PDB file of C-alpha atoms and ligand atoms in Angstrom:
ATOM      1  CA  MET A   1      -0.015   0.001  -0.037  1.00 45.00           C
ATOM      2  CA  ALA A   2       2.991   2.325  -0.373  1.00 43.00           C
ATOM      3  CA  SER A   3       2.273   5.473  -2.396  1.00 56.00           C
ATOM      4  CA  SER A   4       4.703   7.830  -4.087  1.00 72.00           C
ATOM      5  CA  ILE A   5       2.367  10.843  -3.811  1.00 84.00           C
ATOM      6  CA  GLU A   6       3.725  13.389  -1.396  1.00 91.00           C
ATOM      7  CA  ILE A   7       0.848  15.226   0.356  1.00 97.00           C
ATOM      8  CA  PRO A   8       1.747  18.574   1.938  1.00 97.00           C
ATOM      9  CA  SER A   9       0.945  19.016   5.592  1.00 98.00           C
ATOM     10  CA  ILE A  10      -0.078  22.023   7.615  1.00 98.00           C
ATOM     11  CA  PRO A  11       0.937  22.528  11.239  1.00 97.00           C
ATOM     12  CA  LEU A  12      -1.861  22.804  13.771  1.00 96.00           C
ATOM     13  CA  ALA A  13      -1.435  24.067  17.362  1.00 79.00           C
ATOM     14  CA  GLY A  14       0.769  21.726  19.483  1.00 74.00           C
ATOM     15  CA  ASP A  15       2.915  19.255  17.565  1.00 82.00           C
ATOM     16  CA  VAL A  16       0.172  18.008  15.292  1.00 96.00           C
ATOM     17  CA  SER A  17       0.102  18.495  11.503  1.00 97.00           C
ATOM     18  CA  ILE A  18      -2.679  17.765   9.210  1.00 98.00           C
ATOM     19  CA  PRO A  19      -2.335  16.375   5.632  1.00 98.00           C
ATOM     20  CA  GLN A  20      -3.770  18.957   3.312  1.00 98.00           C
ATOM     21  CA  PHE A  21      -5.626  16.358   1.220  1.00 98.00           C
ATOM     22  CA  GLY A  22      -7.917  13.445   2.269  1.00 98.00           C
ATOM     23  CA  LEU A  23     -11.145  11.603   1.677  1.00 98.00           C
ATOM     24  CA  GLY A  24     -14.627  12.645   2.905  1.00 98.00           C
ATOM     25  CA  VAL A  25     -17.251   9.970   3.492  1.00 98.00           C
ATOM     26  CA  PHE A  26     -20.458  11.956   3.910  1.00 98.00           C
ATOM     27  CA  GLN A  27     -23.273  10.032   2.246  1.00 97.00           C
ATOM     28  CA  VAL A  28     -21.208   6.916   1.730  1.00 98.00           C
ATOM     29  CA  PRO A  29     -23.490   4.073   2.753  1.00 98.00           C
ATOM     30  CA  PRO A  30     -21.938   1.949   5.652  1.00 98.00           C
ATOM     31  CA  GLU A  31     -21.880  -1.174   3.478  1.00 98.00           C
ATOM     32  CA  GLU A  32     -19.664   0.602   0.873  1.00 98.00           C
ATOM     33  CA  THR A  33     -17.422   2.500   3.223  1.00 98.00           C
ATOM     34  CA  THR A  34     -14.796  -0.033   4.136  1.00 98.00           C
ATOM     35  CA  GLU A  35     -14.140  -0.723   0.440  1.00 98.00           C
ATOM     36  CA  ASN A  36     -14.237   3.050  -0.324  1.00 98.00           C
ATOM     37  CA  VAL A  37     -11.676   3.915   2.294  1.00 98.00           C
ATOM     38  CA  LEU A  38      -9.403   0.911   1.391  1.00 98.00           C
ATOM     39  CA  LEU A  39      -9.403   1.977  -2.260  1.00 98.00           C
ATOM     40  CA  ALA A  40      -8.426   5.549  -1.139  1.00 98.00           C
ATOM     41  CA  ILE A  41      -5.617   4.175   1.090  1.00 98.00           C
ATOM     42  CA  GLU A  42      -4.383   2.162  -1.806  1.00 98.00           C
ATOM     43  CA  ALA A  43      -4.324   5.384  -3.917  1.00 98.00           C
ATOM     44  CA  GLY A  44      -2.232   7.161  -1.271  1.00 98.00           C
ATOM     45  CA  TYR A  45      -4.831   8.832   0.953  1.00 98.00           C
ATOM     46  CA  ARG A  46      -4.025   8.851   4.729  1.00 98.00           C
ATOM     47  CA  HIS A  47      -6.556  11.450   6.027  1.00 98.00           C
ATOM     48  CA  ILE A  48     -10.155  10.464   6.404  1.00 98.00           C
ATOM     49  CA  ASP A  49     -13.032  12.837   7.358  1.00 99.00           C
ATOM     50  CA  THR A  50     -16.094  11.174   8.978  1.00 98.00           C
ATOM     51  CA  ALA A  51     -18.703  12.095  11.511  1.00 98.00           C
ATOM     52  CA  SER A  52     -21.012  10.258  13.967  1.00 98.00           C
ATOM     53  CA  ALA A  53     -23.923  11.570  11.913  1.00 98.00           C
ATOM     54  CA  TYR A  54     -22.564   9.878   8.780  1.00 98.00           C
ATOM     55  CA  GLY A  55     -23.317   6.446  10.339  1.00 98.00           C
ATOM     56  CA  ASN A  56     -20.022   4.955   8.935  1.00 98.00           C
ATOM     57  CA  GLU A  57     -17.396   5.520  11.642  1.00 98.00           C
ATOM     58  CA  ALA A  58     -17.204   1.710  12.352  1.00 98.00           C
ATOM     59  CA  GLN A  59     -16.501   1.000   8.718  1.00 98.00           C
ATOM     60  CA  VAL A  60     -13.875   3.729   8.488  1.00 98.00           C
ATOM     61  CA  GLY A  61     -12.168   2.081  11.418  1.00 98.00           C
ATOM     62  CA  GLN A  62     -12.332  -1.379   9.873  1.00 98.00           C
ATOM     63  CA  ALA A  63     -10.654  -0.004   6.753  1.00 98.00           C
ATOM     64  CA  ILE A  64      -7.843   1.560   8.797  1.00 98.00           C
ATOM     65  CA  HIS A  65      -7.283  -1.653  10.724  1.00 98.00           C
ATOM     66  CA  ALA A  66      -7.508  -3.815   7.540  1.00 98.00           C
ATOM     67  CA  SER A  67      -4.947  -1.693   5.736  1.00 98.00           C
ATOM     68  CA  GLY A  68      -2.137  -3.217   7.720  1.00 97.00           C
ATOM     69  CA  LEU A  69      -0.543   0.325   8.045  1.00 98.00           C
ATOM     70  CA  ASP A  70       0.474   1.711  11.395  1.00 98.00           C
ATOM     71  CA  ARG A  71      -2.093   3.909  13.168  1.00 98.00           C
ATOM     72  CA  SER A  72       0.366   6.798  13.158  1.00 97.00           C
ATOM     73  CA  GLU A  73       0.201   6.895   9.348  1.00 97.00           C
ATOM     74  CA  PHE A  74      -3.401   8.097   9.482  1.00 98.00           C
ATOM     75  CA  PHE A  75      -5.094  11.285  10.242  1.00 98.00           C
ATOM     76  CA  VAL A  76      -8.653  10.555  11.278  1.00 99.00           C
ATOM     77  CA  THR A  77     -11.342  13.276  11.929  1.00 99.00           C
ATOM     78  CA  THR A  78     -14.818  12.726  13.399  1.00 99.00           C
ATOM     79  CA  LYS A  79     -17.416  15.131  14.608  1.00 98.00           C
ATOM     80  CA  CYS A  80     -19.814  15.670  17.509  1.00 98.00           C
ATOM     81  CA  PHE A  81     -23.439  16.103  16.248  1.00 98.00           C
ATOM     82  CA  ASN A  82     -26.159  18.533  17.117  1.00 97.00           C
ATOM     83  CA  SER A  83     -27.948  16.140  19.502  1.00 97.00           C
ATOM     84  CA  ASP A  84     -24.697  15.730  21.512  1.00 98.00           C
ATOM     85  CA  HIS A  85     -24.174  19.392  22.579  1.00 98.00           C
ATOM     86  CA  GLY A  86     -23.399  19.982  26.276  1.00 98.00           C
ATOM     87  CA  TYR A  87     -20.508  18.917  28.448  1.00 98.00           C
ATOM     88  CA  ASP A  88     -21.605  15.437  29.462  1.00 98.00           C
ATOM     89  CA  SER A  89     -23.212  14.537  26.151  1.00 98.00           C
ATOM     90  CA  ALA A  90     -20.192  15.664  24.095  1.00 98.00           C
ATOM     91  CA  THR A  91     -17.803  13.779  26.372  1.00 98.00           C
ATOM     92  CA  ARG A  92     -19.917  10.608  25.922  1.00 98.00           C
ATOM     93  CA  ALA A  93     -20.238  11.181  22.106  1.00 98.00           C
ATOM     94  CA  LEU A  94     -16.433  11.172  21.718  1.00 98.00           C
ATOM     95  CA  LYS A  95     -16.083   7.923  23.660  1.00 98.00           C
ATOM     96  CA  THR A  96     -18.855   6.428  21.511  1.00 98.00           C
ATOM     97  CA  SER A  97     -17.147   7.479  18.359  1.00 99.00           C
ATOM     98  CA  LEU A  98     -13.787   6.065  19.530  1.00 98.00           C
ATOM     99  CA  GLY A  99     -15.619   2.800  20.262  1.00 98.00           C
ATOM    100  CA  GLN A 100     -17.091   2.732  16.744  1.00 98.00           C
ATOM    101  CA  LEU A 101     -13.729   3.542  15.152  1.00 98.00           C
ATOM    102  CA  GLU A 102     -11.942   1.103  17.465  1.00 98.00           C
ATOM    103  CA  LEU A 103      -9.345   3.741  18.075  1.00 98.00           C
ATOM    104  CA  GLU A 104      -7.644   5.151  21.273  1.00 98.00           C
ATOM    105  CA  HIS A 105      -7.752   8.611  19.959  1.00 98.00           C
ATOM    106  CA  VAL A 106      -8.859  10.653  16.924  1.00 98.00           C
ATOM    107  CA  ASP A 107      -6.447  13.164  15.305  1.00 98.00           C
ATOM    108  CA  LEU A 108      -9.092  15.835  15.088  1.00 98.00           C
ATOM    109  CA  TYR A 109     -12.477  16.127  16.825  1.00 98.00           C
ATOM    110  CA  LEU A 110     -14.902  18.776  15.569  1.00 99.00           C
ATOM    111  CA  ILE A 111     -18.166  20.358  16.751  1.00 98.00           C
ATOM    112  CA  HIS A 112     -20.185  19.629  13.667  1.00 98.00           C
ATOM    113  CA  TRP A 113     -22.566  22.646  13.816  1.00 98.00           C
ATOM    114  CA  PRO A 114     -22.813  25.441  16.364  1.00 98.00           C
ATOM    115  CA  VAL A 115     -26.671  25.263  16.674  1.00 97.00           C
ATOM    116  CA  PRO A 116     -26.833  28.771  18.217  1.00 97.00           C
ATOM    117  CA  SER A 117     -30.528  28.293  19.049  1.00 95.00           C
ATOM    118  CA  GLN A 118     -29.475  25.592  21.654  1.00 95.00           C
ATOM    119  CA  ASP A 119     -26.730  27.979  23.074  1.00 96.00           C
ATOM    120  CA  ARG A 120     -24.645  25.032  24.253  1.00 98.00           C
ATOM    121  CA  TYR A 121     -21.582  25.189  22.092  1.00 98.00           C
ATOM    122  CA  VAL A 122     -19.314  26.897  24.665  1.00 98.00           C
ATOM    123  CA  GLU A 123     -20.089  24.064  27.067  1.00 98.00           C
ATOM    124  CA  THR A 124     -19.399  21.545  24.282  1.00 98.00           C
ATOM    125  CA  TRP A 125     -16.080  23.280  23.572  1.00 98.00           C
ATOM    126  CA  GLN A 126     -15.113  23.021  27.272  1.00 98.00           C
ATOM    127  CA  ALA A 127     -15.651  19.194  27.026  1.00 98.00           C
ATOM    128  CA  PHE A 128     -13.459  19.153  23.894  1.00 98.00           C
ATOM    129  CA  ILE A 129     -10.677  21.023  25.724  1.00 98.00           C
ATOM    130  CA  ASP A 130     -10.715  18.486  28.530  1.00 98.00           C
ATOM    131  CA  ALA A 131     -10.929  15.556  26.088  1.00 98.00           C
ATOM    132  CA  GLN A 132      -7.854  16.813  24.292  1.00 98.00           C
ATOM    133  CA  GLN A 133      -6.030  17.073  27.643  1.00 98.00           C
ATOM    134  CA  ALA A 134      -7.063  13.445  28.406  1.00 98.00           C
ATOM    135  CA  GLY A 135      -5.365  12.348  25.092  1.00 98.00           C
ATOM    136  CA  LEU A 136      -8.630  11.343  23.268  1.00 98.00           C
ATOM    137  CA  ALA A 137      -8.180  13.839  20.490  1.00 98.00           C
ATOM    138  CA  ARG A 138      -4.787  15.115  19.332  1.00 98.00           C
ATOM    139  CA  ALA A 139      -6.408  18.292  17.945  1.00 98.00           C
ATOM    140  CA  ILE A 140      -9.796  19.936  18.455  1.00 98.00           C
ATOM    141  CA  GLY A 141     -11.746  22.215  16.197  1.00 98.00           C
ATOM    142  CA  VAL A 142     -15.092  23.336  14.933  1.00 98.00           C
ATOM    143  CA  SER A 143     -17.212  23.237  11.804  1.00 98.00           C
ATOM    144  CA  ASN A 144     -19.789  25.656  10.343  1.00 98.00           C
ATOM    145  CA  PHE A 145     -18.769  28.304  12.897  1.00 98.00           C
ATOM    146  CA  GLN A 146     -19.375  31.964  12.021  1.00 98.00           C
ATOM    147  CA  PRO A 147     -17.118  34.727  13.305  1.00 97.00           C
ATOM    148  CA  ALA A 148     -19.334  35.450  16.283  1.00 97.00           C
ATOM    149  CA  HIS A 149     -19.339  31.782  17.370  1.00 98.00           C
ATOM    150  CA  LEU A 150     -15.504  31.661  17.070  1.00 98.00           C
ATOM    151  CA  ARG A 151     -15.106  34.796  19.067  1.00 98.00           C
ATOM    152  CA  ARG A 152     -17.348  33.523  21.777  1.00 98.00           C
ATOM    153  CA  ILE A 153     -15.613  30.162  22.375  1.00 98.00           C
ATOM    154  CA  ILE A 154     -12.297  31.761  22.293  1.00 98.00           C
ATOM    155  CA  ASP A 155     -13.188  34.610  24.676  1.00 98.00           C
ATOM    156  CA  GLU A 156     -14.990  32.316  27.122  1.00 98.00           C
ATOM    157  CA  THR A 157     -12.389  29.505  27.280  1.00 98.00           C
ATOM    158  CA  GLY A 158      -9.142  31.037  26.065  1.00 98.00           C
ATOM    159  CA  VAL A 159      -8.666  28.114  23.667  1.00 98.00           C
ATOM    160  CA  THR A 160      -8.626  28.733  19.889  1.00 98.00           C
ATOM    161  CA  PRO A 161      -9.916  25.880  17.627  1.00 98.00           C
ATOM    162  CA  ALA A 162      -7.203  24.403  15.462  1.00 98.00           C
ATOM    163  CA  VAL A 163      -9.510  24.392  12.417  1.00 98.00           C
ATOM    164  CA  ASN A 164     -12.919  25.560  11.173  1.00 98.00           C
ATOM    165  CA  GLN A 165     -14.506  23.251   8.576  1.00 98.00           C
ATOM    166  CA  ILE A 166     -16.791  25.293   6.375  1.00 98.00           C
ATOM    167  CA  GLU A 167     -18.581  25.042   3.023  1.00 98.00           C
ATOM    168  CA  LEU A 168     -16.083  26.443   0.571  1.00 98.00           C
ATOM    169  CA  HIS A 169     -15.713  26.182  -3.208  1.00 98.00           C
ATOM    170  CA  PRO A 170     -15.396  28.557  -6.169  1.00 98.00           C
ATOM    171  CA  TYR A 171     -19.096  29.581  -5.891  1.00 98.00           C
ATOM    172  CA  LEU A 172     -18.784  30.259  -2.117  1.00 98.00           C
ATOM    173  CA  GLN A 173     -15.265  31.544  -1.342  1.00 98.00           C
ATOM    174  CA  GLN A 174     -15.804  32.884   2.198  1.00 98.00           C
ATOM    175  CA  ALA A 175     -13.118  35.503   2.000  1.00 98.00           C
ATOM    176  CA  GLY A 176     -14.238  37.211   5.276  1.00 97.00           C
ATOM    177  CA  LEU A 177     -14.285  34.098   7.261  1.00 98.00           C
ATOM    178  CA  ARG A 178     -10.928  32.988   5.756  1.00 98.00           C
ATOM    179  CA  ARG A 179      -9.454  36.376   6.851  1.00 98.00           C
ATOM    180  CA  GLU A 180     -10.788  35.827  10.354  1.00 98.00           C
ATOM    181  CA  HIS A 181      -9.214  32.399  10.458  1.00 98.00           C
ATOM    182  CA  ALA A 182      -5.838  33.789   9.278  1.00 97.00           C
ATOM    183  CA  ASP A 183      -5.866  36.534  11.916  1.00 97.00           C
ATOM    184  CA  ARG A 184      -6.492  33.928  14.656  1.00 97.00           C
ATOM    185  CA  GLY A 185      -4.238  31.156  13.376  1.00 96.00           C
ATOM    186  CA  ILE A 186      -7.181  28.830  12.571  1.00 97.00           C
ATOM    187  CA  VAL A 187      -6.646  26.425   9.619  1.00 98.00           C
ATOM    188  CA  THR A 188      -9.545  26.450   7.017  1.00 98.00           C
ATOM    189  CA  GLU A 189     -10.924  23.181   5.918  1.00 98.00           C
ATOM    190  CA  ALA A 190     -13.303  23.146   2.905  1.00 98.00           C
ATOM    191  CA  TRP A 191     -16.355  20.948   2.942  1.00 98.00           C
ATOM    192  CA  SER A 192     -18.096  20.155  -0.439  1.00 98.00           C
ATOM    193  CA  PRO A 193     -14.822  21.488  -2.100  1.00 98.00           C
ATOM    194  CA  LEU A 194     -16.358  20.602  -5.451  1.00 98.00           C
ATOM    195  CA  ALA A 195     -19.765  22.044  -4.503  1.00 97.00           C
ATOM    196  CA  GLN A 196     -20.883  18.366  -4.871  1.00 95.00           C
ATOM    197  CA  GLY A 197     -20.014  18.525  -8.578  1.00 96.00           C
ATOM    198  CA  LEU A 198     -21.844  21.774  -9.296  1.00 96.00           C
ATOM    199  CA  VAL A 199     -18.783  23.772 -10.148  1.00 97.00           C
ATOM    200  CA  LEU A 200     -17.354  21.148 -12.574  1.00 98.00           C
ATOM    201  CA  ASP A 201     -19.325  22.342 -15.647  1.00 97.00           C
ATOM    202  CA  ASP A 202     -18.189  25.932 -15.261  1.00 98.00           C
ATOM    203  CA  PRO A 203     -16.670  27.081 -18.565  1.00 98.00           C
ATOM    204  CA  ALA A 204     -13.825  29.021 -16.889  1.00 98.00           C
ATOM    205  CA  ILE A 205     -12.843  25.931 -14.955  1.00 98.00           C
ATOM    206  CA  ALA A 206     -13.117  23.750 -17.994  1.00 98.00           C
ATOM    207  CA  SER A 207     -10.807  26.018 -19.998  1.00 98.00           C
ATOM    208  CA  ILE A 208      -8.142  26.110 -17.219  1.00 98.00           C
ATOM    209  CA  ALA A 209      -8.436  22.324 -17.082  1.00 98.00           C
ATOM    210  CA  ASP A 210      -7.852  22.008 -20.848  1.00 98.00           C
ATOM    211  CA  ALA A 211      -4.777  24.239 -20.683  1.00 98.00           C
ATOM    212  CA  HIS A 212      -3.201  21.897 -18.085  1.00 98.00           C
ATOM    213  CA  GLY A 213      -4.435  18.566 -19.497  1.00 98.00           C
ATOM    214  CA  LYS A 214      -6.177  18.028 -16.166  1.00 98.00           C
ATOM    215  CA  SER A 215      -9.898  17.486 -15.291  1.00 98.00           C
ATOM    216  CA  PRO A 216     -12.156  20.221 -13.830  1.00 98.00           C
ATOM    217  CA  ALA A 217     -12.113  18.477 -10.503  1.00 98.00           C
ATOM    218  CA  GLN A 218      -8.336  18.449 -10.318  1.00 98.00           C
ATOM    219  CA  VAL A 219      -8.223  22.200 -11.135  1.00 98.00           C
ATOM    220  CA  VAL A 220     -10.699  23.029  -8.313  1.00 98.00           C
ATOM    221  CA  LEU A 221      -8.873  20.863  -5.833  1.00 98.00           C
ATOM    222  CA  ARG A 222      -5.562  22.309  -6.851  1.00 98.00           C
ATOM    223  CA  TRP A 223      -7.058  25.827  -6.387  1.00 98.00           C
ATOM    224  CA  HIS A 224      -7.945  24.938  -2.770  1.00 98.00           C
ATOM    225  CA  ILE A 225      -4.428  23.529  -2.180  1.00 98.00           C
ATOM    226  CA  GLN A 226      -2.774  26.728  -3.477  1.00 98.00           C
ATOM    227  CA  LEU A 227      -4.920  28.799  -1.179  1.00 98.00           C
ATOM    228  CA  GLY A 228      -3.719  26.833   1.795  1.00 98.00           C
ATOM    229  CA  ILE A 229      -7.032  25.127   2.470  1.00 98.00           C
ATOM    230  CA  VAL A 230      -7.481  21.556   3.636  1.00 98.00           C
ATOM    231  CA  VAL A 231      -9.683  19.394   1.307  1.00 98.00           C
ATOM    232  CA  PHE A 232     -11.222  15.905   1.417  1.00 98.00           C
ATOM    233  CA  PRO A 233     -13.410  15.375  -1.632  1.00 98.00           C
ATOM    234  CA  LYS A 234     -15.840  12.452  -1.620  1.00 98.00           C
ATOM    235  CA  SER A 235     -15.918   9.849  -4.330  1.00 98.00           C
ATOM    236  CA  VAL A 236     -16.871   6.172  -4.366  1.00 97.00           C
ATOM    237  CA  THR A 237     -15.440   5.514  -7.775  1.00 97.00           C
ATOM    238  CA  ALA A 238     -11.875   4.115  -8.076  1.00 98.00           C
ATOM    239  CA  GLU A 239     -11.053   6.228 -11.059  1.00 98.00           C
ATOM    240  CA  ARG A 240     -12.123   9.491  -9.447  1.00 98.00           C
ATOM    241  CA  ILE A 241     -10.490   8.638  -6.187  1.00 98.00           C
ATOM    242  CA  ARG A 242      -7.131   8.348  -7.995  1.00 98.00           C
ATOM    243  CA  GLU A 243      -7.905  11.374 -10.154  1.00 98.00           C
ATOM    244  CA  ASN A 244      -8.663  13.584  -7.130  1.00 98.00           C
ATOM    245  CA  ILE A 245      -5.360  12.919  -5.414  1.00 98.00           C
ATOM    246  CA  ASP A 246      -3.323  13.436  -8.583  1.00 98.00           C
ATOM    247  CA  ILE A 247      -3.047  17.211  -8.136  1.00 98.00           C
ATOM    248  CA  PHE A 248       0.562  17.643  -6.928  1.00 98.00           C
ATOM    249  CA  ASP A 249       2.311  17.792 -10.338  1.00 97.00           C
ATOM    250  CA  PHE A 250       0.966  20.998 -11.779  1.00 98.00           C
ATOM    251  CA  GLU A 251       0.504  24.638 -10.667  1.00 98.00           C
ATOM    252  CA  LEU A 252      -2.158  27.270 -11.379  1.00 98.00           C
ATOM    253  CA  SER A 253      -0.842  30.625 -12.452  1.00 98.00           C
ATOM    254  CA  ALA A 254      -1.740  33.862 -10.551  1.00 98.00           C
ATOM    255  CA  GLU A 255      -3.918  34.712 -13.523  1.00 98.00           C
ATOM    256  CA  GLU A 256      -5.801  31.318 -13.316  1.00 98.00           C
ATOM    257  CA  LEU A 257      -6.285  31.826  -9.582  1.00 98.00           C
ATOM    258  CA  ALA A 258      -7.769  35.220 -10.261  1.00 98.00           C
ATOM    259  CA  GLN A 259     -10.168  33.759 -12.841  1.00 98.00           C
ATOM    260  CA  ILE A 260     -11.422  31.314 -10.259  1.00 98.00           C
ATOM    261  CA  GLU A 261     -11.647  33.994  -7.624  1.00 98.00           C
ATOM    262  CA  ALA A 262     -13.914  35.903 -10.052  1.00 98.00           C
ATOM    263  CA  LEU A 263     -16.448  33.028  -9.954  1.00 98.00           C
ATOM    264  CA  ASP A 264     -17.497  33.658  -6.386  1.00 98.00           C
ATOM    265  CA  ARG A 265     -21.262  34.220  -6.038  1.00 97.00           C
ATOM    266  CA  GLY A 266     -21.879  33.532  -2.385  1.00 97.00           C
ATOM    267  CA  GLU A 267     -23.845  30.478  -3.217  1.00 96.00           C
ATOM    268  CA  ARG A 268     -24.369  27.819  -0.604  1.00 97.00           C
ATOM    269  CA  THR A 269     -25.224  24.228  -1.469  1.00 95.00           C
ATOM    270  CA  GLY A 270     -25.773  23.350   2.176  1.00 95.00           C
ATOM    271  CA  PRO A 271     -27.609  24.795   5.151  1.00 95.00           C
ATOM    272  CA  ASP A 272     -26.932  28.182   6.743  1.00 94.00           C
ATOM    273  CA  PRO A 273     -24.879  27.646   9.995  1.00 96.00           C
ATOM    274  CA  ASP A 274     -26.942  30.263  11.866  1.00 93.00           C
ATOM    275  CA  GLU A 275     -30.146  28.440  11.110  1.00 92.00           C
ATOM    276  CA  PHE A 276     -29.239  24.667  10.934  1.00 90.00           C
ATOM    277  CA  THR A 277     -30.660  22.759  13.937  1.00 87.00           C
ATOM    278  CA  ARG A 278     -31.330  19.193  12.716  1.00 82.00           C
ATOM    279  CA  PRO A 279     -31.096  17.013  15.875  1.00 76.00           C
TER     280      PRO A 279
HETATM  281  P1  NAD B   1     -17.750  17.223  -2.713  1.00 73.06           P
HETATM  282  O1  NAD B   1     -17.685  18.653  -3.092  1.00 73.06           O
HETATM  283  O2  NAD B   1     -16.580  16.536  -2.319  1.00 73.06           O
HETATM  284  O3  NAD B   1     -18.417  16.509  -3.956  1.00 73.06           O
HETATM  285  C1  NAD B   1     -18.582  15.112  -3.964  1.00 73.06           C
HETATM  286  C2  NAD B   1     -19.271  14.725  -5.261  1.00 73.06           C
HETATM  287  O4  NAD B   1     -18.574  15.324  -6.460  1.00 73.06           O
HETATM  288  C3  NAD B   1     -19.283  13.171  -5.532  1.00 73.06           C
HETATM  289  O5  NAD B   1     -20.421  12.622  -4.972  1.00 73.06           O
HETATM  290  C4  NAD B   1     -19.338  13.079  -7.024  1.00 73.06           C
HETATM  291  O6  NAD B   1     -20.620  13.232  -7.454  1.00 73.06           O
HETATM  292  C5  NAD B   1     -18.510  14.339  -7.520  1.00 73.06           C
HETATM  293  N1  NAD B   1     -17.175  14.109  -7.767  1.00 73.06           N
HETATM  294  C6  NAD B   1     -16.100  13.789  -6.918  1.00 73.06           C
HETATM  295  N2  NAD B   1     -14.948  13.649  -7.589  1.00 73.06           N
HETATM  296  C7  NAD B   1     -15.233  13.869  -8.899  1.00 73.06           C
HETATM  297  C8  NAD B   1     -14.470  13.879 -10.104  1.00 73.06           C
HETATM  298  N3  NAD B   1     -13.160  13.644 -10.061  1.00 73.06           N
HETATM  299  N4  NAD B   1     -15.057  14.169 -11.287  1.00 73.06           N
HETATM  300  C9  NAD B   1     -16.366  14.453 -11.332  1.00 73.06           C
HETATM  301  N5  NAD B   1     -17.203  14.445 -10.188  1.00 73.06           N
HETATM  302  C10 NAD B   1     -16.594  14.159  -9.018  1.00 73.06           C
HETATM  303  O7  NAD B   1     -18.975  17.070  -1.580  1.00 73.06           O
HETATM  304  P2  NAD B   1     -19.129  16.449  -0.244  1.00 73.06           P
HETATM  305  O8  NAD B   1     -19.062  15.050  -0.127  1.00 73.06           O
HETATM  306  O9  NAD B   1     -20.378  17.186   0.280  1.00 73.06           O
HETATM  307  O10 NAD B   1     -17.949  17.101   0.684  1.00 73.06           O
HETATM  308  C11 NAD B   1     -16.711  16.510   0.930  1.00 73.06           C
HETATM  309  C12 NAD B   1     -16.600  16.044   2.357  1.00 73.06           C
HETATM  310  O11 NAD B   1     -16.829  17.175   3.181  1.00 73.06           O
HETATM  311  C13 NAD B   1     -17.707  15.121   2.857  1.00 73.06           C
HETATM  312  O12 NAD B   1     -17.587  13.793   2.336  1.00 73.06           O
HETATM  313  C14 NAD B   1     -17.621  15.325   4.347  1.00 73.06           C
HETATM  314  O13 NAD B   1     -16.456  14.594   4.839  1.00 73.06           O
HETATM  315  C15 NAD B   1     -17.306  16.758   4.478  1.00 73.06           C
HETATM  316  N6  NAD B   1     -18.601  17.559   4.737  1.00 73.06           N
HETATM  317  C16 NAD B   1     -18.649  18.180   5.906  1.00 73.06           C
HETATM  318  C17 NAD B   1     -19.866  18.931   6.232  1.00 73.06           C
HETATM  319  C18 NAD B   1     -19.901  19.577   7.513  1.00 73.06           C
HETATM  320  O14 NAD B   1     -20.981  20.164   7.878  1.00 73.06           O
HETATM  321  N7  NAD B   1     -18.879  19.728   8.255  1.00 73.06           N
HETATM  322  C19 NAD B   1     -20.877  19.034   5.265  1.00 73.06           C
HETATM  323  C20 NAD B   1     -20.751  18.426   4.074  1.00 73.06           C
HETATM  324  C21 NAD B   1     -19.568  17.655   3.790  1.00 73.06           C
END
């Protein structure tokens, strides 16, 4: 399962670093997940992004164990869902996830959504801080946090999240939130980096892809990498899994980056983080 592809890493707080590229398994049915993750590992992926809400943590863990590679080769992220906010619930949720994954620790544990209407995310964050100190998560972070939510957890606990995982792609570039992250030393992770495929028919992206002899998906993923963003596109087809990681042998020019920047239209494909409450 050796791979010759060198994936860049980004340092997080402490002595943890995160591979800038990985596999997302949202909407991958559990019965397909082990094979999906094993295919990706074979192609050189070592970073897997799952969540308790995806219902496939156990199968992610099975693939990691079946790979025969050392645990330290992997970077595994999972997330605490909306129904598990609050100190005790979040503490329990992490233990349940570790049981599902059959791992002693995760590399990154995230608050999946802030659910401001519950007003419990500060308490949840405190549980995360303690779990990290107990060695159950090497790094802790958040997802779908807006600037006000970030400010609040930092002000009230003194601990800055290592990452914020947000919807981000050429049609939703989140410049303001990315600036806030840069100012606070928070690494940006992009979810739906391909806008679930929506951006792949864009003529500007197609023409850049032609110029490099690459696919539109490779161009969009390369754009994220050059912006310093962490990505984990989802695919269950072997060919696309291999295609998506094959982005470290070409470079977009400043002009091409500017052409993609001009595509921003503030368009979400997923829920608004200020509103989303699904339990
Ligand atoms: P994505 O942008 O990665 O798009 C995935 C879809 O794009 C695939 O289903 C496929 O249809 C298409 N695709 C993938 N590779 C392709 C290729 N090479 N050519 C053509 N089409 C291709 O969307 P996603 O799965 O929503 O996001 C990626 C990951 O982000 C998820 O799996 C999950 O881990 C994470 N995520 C997190 C949140 C959150 O709230 N934190 C929300 C959504 C997703």
